[in-house]
Short mmCIF file of C-alpha atoms in Angstrom, two decimals:
data_model
loop_
_atom_site.label_atom_id
_atom_site.label_comp_id
_atom_site.label_asym_id
_atom_site.label_seq_id
_atom_site.Cartn_x
_atom_site.Cartn_y
_atom_site.Cartn_z
CA MET A 1308 102.94 70.10 -88.84
CA ARG A 1309 100.60 68.81 -91.57
CA ARG A 1310 101.33 71.62 -93.77
CA ILE A 1311 105.14 70.88 -93.49
CA LEU A 1312 104.61 67.24 -93.90
CA LEU A 1313 102.51 67.91 -97.02
CA SER A 1314 105.36 70.18 -98.43
CA THR A 1315 108.05 67.83 -97.69
CA THR A 1316 106.11 65.06 -99.27
CA LYS A 1317 105.60 67.23 -102.70
CA ILE A 1318 109.32 68.13 -102.54
CA LEU A 1319 110.44 64.58 -102.47
CA ILE A 1320 107.99 63.64 -105.11
CA SER A 1321 109.25 66.20 -107.41
CA ALA A 1322 112.91 65.25 -106.59
CA THR A 1323 112.16 61.64 -107.37
CA LEU A 1324 110.60 62.59 -110.70
CA LEU A 1325 113.66 64.71 -111.53
CA TYR A 1326 115.92 61.71 -110.70
CA PHE A 1327 113.74 59.39 -113.04
CA ALA A 1328 113.61 62.00 -115.84
CA LEU A 1329 117.41 62.56 -115.71
CA ARG A 1330 118.90 59.20 -114.76
CA LYS A 1331 119.86 58.31 -118.25
CA ALA A 1332 120.88 61.51 -119.51
CA ASN A 1333 124.42 61.78 -120.94
CA PHE A 1334 125.62 65.26 -119.82
CA SER A 1335 129.34 64.54 -121.06
CA ASP A 1336 127.60 64.08 -124.48
CA LEU A 1337 125.72 67.52 -124.25
CA ALA A 1338 128.82 69.24 -123.06
CA SER A 1339 130.66 67.93 -125.99
CA ARG A 1340 128.08 69.30 -128.36
CA LEU A 1341 128.24 72.77 -127.01
CA ASP A 1342 130.50 75.18 -129.24
CA VAL A 1343 130.96 78.75 -129.61
CA ALA A 1344 127.97 79.25 -131.87
CA SER A 1345 125.80 77.42 -129.34
CA LEU A 1346 126.84 79.64 -126.52
CA GLY A 1347 125.83 82.81 -128.72
CA TRP A 1348 122.59 81.51 -129.04
CA ILE A 1349 122.33 80.71 -125.51
CA GLY A 1350 123.37 84.24 -124.48
CA LEU A 1351 120.77 85.55 -126.83
CA ALA A 1352 118.05 83.41 -125.29
CA ILE A 1353 119.02 84.75 -121.89
CA ALA A 1354 119.18 88.31 -122.93
CA ALA A 1355 115.43 87.95 -124.29
CA THR A 1356 114.33 86.46 -121.06
CA LEU A 1357 115.73 89.19 -119.02
CA LEU A 1358 114.18 91.82 -121.52
CA GLN A 1359 110.86 90.16 -121.05
CA ILE A 1360 111.19 89.97 -117.17
CA PHE A 1361 112.12 93.77 -117.21
CA VAL A 1362 109.18 94.62 -119.25
CA GLY A 1363 107.20 92.93 -116.61
CA VAL A 1364 108.92 95.13 -114.11
CA LEU A 1365 107.67 98.24 -115.88
CA ARG A 1366 104.10 96.76 -115.93
CA TRP A 1367 104.18 95.91 -112.28
CA GLN A 1368 105.62 99.38 -111.31
CA ALA A 1369 102.67 101.11 -113.14
CA VAL A 1370 100.30 98.82 -111.21
CA SER A 1371 101.81 99.22 -107.88
CA ALA A 1372 101.95 102.91 -108.44
CA GLU A 1373 98.30 103.18 -108.94
CA CYS A 1374 97.62 101.01 -105.69
CA GLY A 1375 99.54 103.82 -103.94
CA ALA A 1376 102.41 101.55 -103.31
CA PRO A 1377 105.37 102.47 -105.85
CA LEU A 1378 108.35 100.18 -106.29
CA ALA A 1379 111.88 101.09 -107.08
CA THR A 1380 113.10 99.38 -110.30
CA MET A 1381 115.76 97.37 -108.66
CA GLN A 1382 113.10 96.12 -106.15
CA ALA A 1383 110.40 95.27 -108.70
CA PHE A 1384 113.29 93.64 -110.69
CA ARG A 1385 114.12 91.38 -107.82
CA PHE A 1386 110.34 90.60 -106.84
CA ASN A 1387 109.90 89.67 -110.60
CA MET A 1388 113.17 87.47 -110.58
CA ILE A 1389 111.94 85.60 -107.63
CA GLY A 1390 108.47 85.01 -108.97
CA THR A 1391 110.21 83.77 -112.22
CA PHE A 1392 112.35 81.34 -110.07
CA PHE A 1393 109.02 80.04 -108.34
CA ASN A 1394 107.13 79.96 -111.81
CA GLN A 1395 110.03 77.99 -113.72
CA THR A 1396 111.79 75.87 -110.91
CA LEU A 1397 109.20 74.72 -108.22
CA PRO A 1398 105.94 73.04 -108.87
CA SER A 1399 103.22 75.61 -108.41
CA SER A 1400 101.73 74.38 -105.17
CA ILE A 1401 104.80 74.98 -103.59
CA GLY A 1402 105.33 78.79 -104.13
CA ALA A 1403 101.69 79.68 -104.45
CA MET A 1404 101.03 80.74 -100.80
CA PRO A 1405 104.05 82.95 -100.14
CA CYS A 1406 103.91 84.62 -103.68
CA GLY A 1407 100.34 84.67 -104.46
CA CYS A 1408 99.52 87.17 -101.65
CA GLY A 1409 101.45 90.56 -100.95
CA TRP A 1410 100.92 92.96 -98.11
CA SER A 1411 99.84 96.39 -99.01
CA ARG A 1412 102.32 99.19 -98.58
CA ALA A 1413 99.65 101.94 -98.90
CA ALA A 1414 98.51 103.31 -95.46
CA GLU A 1415 95.16 102.09 -94.52
CA PRO A 1416 92.86 104.55 -92.64
CA ASP A 1417 93.66 102.74 -89.32
CA GLY A 1418 97.23 102.46 -90.00
CA GLU A 1419 97.31 98.55 -90.34
CA ARG A 1420 98.81 96.79 -93.39
CA ARG A 1421 96.21 94.29 -95.06
CA PRO A 1422 96.86 91.29 -97.21
CA ILE A 1423 96.05 91.73 -101.08
CA PRO A 1424 95.42 88.70 -103.03
CA SER A 1425 97.16 89.00 -106.46
CA SER A 1426 93.84 88.15 -108.15
CA SER A 1427 92.30 91.23 -106.67
CA ILE A 1428 94.55 93.66 -108.40
CA ALA A 1429 92.83 95.15 -111.45
CA PRO A 1430 93.62 98.04 -113.63
CA SER A 1431 91.74 101.01 -112.76
CA ASP A 1432 89.80 103.26 -115.42
#
């Protein structure tokens, strides 16, 4: 119960701060300034971001393969998009627990799956 109350408080504080940051923003003025040239630059920025995420996908595929838990390209891309959402949208403390720890897909000697903190993944020699 305490964890739910703490998370709810963090979300309410974030929403309040967003309200104060955006309450005087003139979105109609912003929309009137967007033109075709601006849309091209926005499209280029989105394409560059997706390319950066895809390069991260390739890196995590290599890391997970070395750990004995290979990822398909689309599955790794989905995981990276979810991680990007948490990193860019939510305060770090909200998404830290569910995203910071993954379950090992590699079979352990006793057949159990063990949690692996993301900070324990290191490249092998």
